[in-house]
mmCIF file of C-alpha atoms in Angstrom:
data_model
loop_
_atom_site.group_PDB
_atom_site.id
_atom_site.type_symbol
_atom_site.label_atom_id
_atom_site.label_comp_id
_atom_site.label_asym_id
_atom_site.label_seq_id
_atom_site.Cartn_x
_atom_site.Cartn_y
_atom_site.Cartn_z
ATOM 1 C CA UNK A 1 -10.540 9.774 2.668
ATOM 2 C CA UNK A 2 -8.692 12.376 0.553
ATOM 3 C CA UNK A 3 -7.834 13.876 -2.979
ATOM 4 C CA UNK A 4 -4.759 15.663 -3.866
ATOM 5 C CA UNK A 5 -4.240 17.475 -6.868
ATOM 6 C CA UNK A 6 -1.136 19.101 -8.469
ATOM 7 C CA UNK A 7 0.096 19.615 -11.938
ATOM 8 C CA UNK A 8 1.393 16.277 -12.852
ATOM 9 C CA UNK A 9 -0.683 13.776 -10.968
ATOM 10 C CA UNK A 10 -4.552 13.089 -8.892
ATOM 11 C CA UNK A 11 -3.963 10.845 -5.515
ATOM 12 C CA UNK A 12 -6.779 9.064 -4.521
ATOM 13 C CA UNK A 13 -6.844 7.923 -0.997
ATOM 14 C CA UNK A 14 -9.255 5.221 0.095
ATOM 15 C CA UNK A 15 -10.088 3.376 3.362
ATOM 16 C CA UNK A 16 -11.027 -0.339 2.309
ATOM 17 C CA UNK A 17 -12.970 -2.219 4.172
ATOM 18 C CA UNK A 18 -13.903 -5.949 4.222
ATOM 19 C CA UNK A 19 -16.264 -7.773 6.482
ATOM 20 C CA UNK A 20 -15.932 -11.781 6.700
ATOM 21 C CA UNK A 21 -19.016 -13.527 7.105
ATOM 22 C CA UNK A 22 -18.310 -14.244 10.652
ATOM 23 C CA UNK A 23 -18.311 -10.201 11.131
ATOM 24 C CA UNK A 24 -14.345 -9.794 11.119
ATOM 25 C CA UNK A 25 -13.211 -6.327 9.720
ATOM 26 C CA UNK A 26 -9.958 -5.603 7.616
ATOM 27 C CA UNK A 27 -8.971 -2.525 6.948
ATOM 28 C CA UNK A 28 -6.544 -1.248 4.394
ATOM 29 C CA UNK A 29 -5.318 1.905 2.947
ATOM 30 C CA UNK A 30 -5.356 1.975 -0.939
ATOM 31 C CA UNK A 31 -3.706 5.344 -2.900
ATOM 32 C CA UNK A 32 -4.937 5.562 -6.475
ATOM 33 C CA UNK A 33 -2.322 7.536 -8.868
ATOM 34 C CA UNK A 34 -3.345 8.849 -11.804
ATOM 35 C CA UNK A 35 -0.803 11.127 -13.871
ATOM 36 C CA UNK A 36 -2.140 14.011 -15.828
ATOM 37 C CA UNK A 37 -1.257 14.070 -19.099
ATOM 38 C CA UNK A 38 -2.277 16.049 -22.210
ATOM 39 C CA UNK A 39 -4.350 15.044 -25.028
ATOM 40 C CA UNK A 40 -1.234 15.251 -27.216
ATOM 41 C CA UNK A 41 0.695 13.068 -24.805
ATOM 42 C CA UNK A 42 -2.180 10.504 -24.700
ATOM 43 C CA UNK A 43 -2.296 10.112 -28.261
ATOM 44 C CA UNK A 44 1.151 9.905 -28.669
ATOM 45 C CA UNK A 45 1.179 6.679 -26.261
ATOM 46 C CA UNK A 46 -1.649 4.973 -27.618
ATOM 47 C CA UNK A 47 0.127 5.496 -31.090
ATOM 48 C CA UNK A 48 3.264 3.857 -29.554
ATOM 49 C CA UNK A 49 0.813 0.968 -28.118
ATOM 50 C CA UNK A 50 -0.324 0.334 -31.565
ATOM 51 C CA UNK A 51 -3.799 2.163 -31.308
ATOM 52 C CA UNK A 52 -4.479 4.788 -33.776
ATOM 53 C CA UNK A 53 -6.135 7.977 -32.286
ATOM 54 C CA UNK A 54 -8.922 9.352 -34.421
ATOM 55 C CA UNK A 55 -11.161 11.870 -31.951
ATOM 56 C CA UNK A 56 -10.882 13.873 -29.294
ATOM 57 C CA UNK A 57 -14.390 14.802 -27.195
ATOM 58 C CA UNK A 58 -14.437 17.748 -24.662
ATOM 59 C CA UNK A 59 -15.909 16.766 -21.804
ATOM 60 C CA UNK A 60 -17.754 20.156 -19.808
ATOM 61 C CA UNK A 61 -17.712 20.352 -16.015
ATOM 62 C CA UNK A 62 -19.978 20.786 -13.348
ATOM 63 C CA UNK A 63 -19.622 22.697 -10.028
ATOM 64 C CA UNK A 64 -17.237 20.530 -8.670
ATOM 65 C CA UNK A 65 -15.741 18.477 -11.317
ATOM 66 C CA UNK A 66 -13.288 19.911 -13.811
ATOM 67 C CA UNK A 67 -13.570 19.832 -17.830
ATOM 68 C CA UNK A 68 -11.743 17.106 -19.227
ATOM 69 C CA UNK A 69 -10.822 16.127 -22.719
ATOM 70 C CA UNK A 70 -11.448 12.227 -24.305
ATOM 71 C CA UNK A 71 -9.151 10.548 -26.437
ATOM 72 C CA UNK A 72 -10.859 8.010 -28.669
ATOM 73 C CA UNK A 73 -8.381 5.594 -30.482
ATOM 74 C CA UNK A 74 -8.505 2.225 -32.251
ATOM 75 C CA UNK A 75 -6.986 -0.520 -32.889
ATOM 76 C CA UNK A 76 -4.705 -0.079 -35.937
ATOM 77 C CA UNK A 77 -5.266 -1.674 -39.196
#
């Protein structure tokens, strides 16, 4: 339905939708959060989680997308 964007989190807003066999419809309303961190910040937590961070990727855009950066981390030894 929507996407909001500010400087610490993405909402998601979705219409869900399920039809029974019999042709009954349910709707719901589902909000996805997701919290924008930094690379630094994500490392830093999957240290804490155990996970050892060993690469970051860049990630380029296109015209309507934004660049991102991934964090690659494994399990620690």
């Amino acid at each position: 339905l929507w996407v909001q964007v500010d400087e610490r989190v993405m909402t998601a807003r979705r219409l869900r939708e399920r039809v029974s066999p019999s042709g009954e419809i349910e709707r719901s309303i589902h909000d996805d959060v997701l919290h924008r961190i930094t690379p630094d910040q994500l490392e830093a937590e999957a240290d804490a989680a155990g996970l050892r961070p060993t690469e970051r990727r860049a990630i380029e855009s296109g015209p309507v997308e934004a660049d991102s950066v991934v964090v690659i981390a494994e399990a620690g030894a």
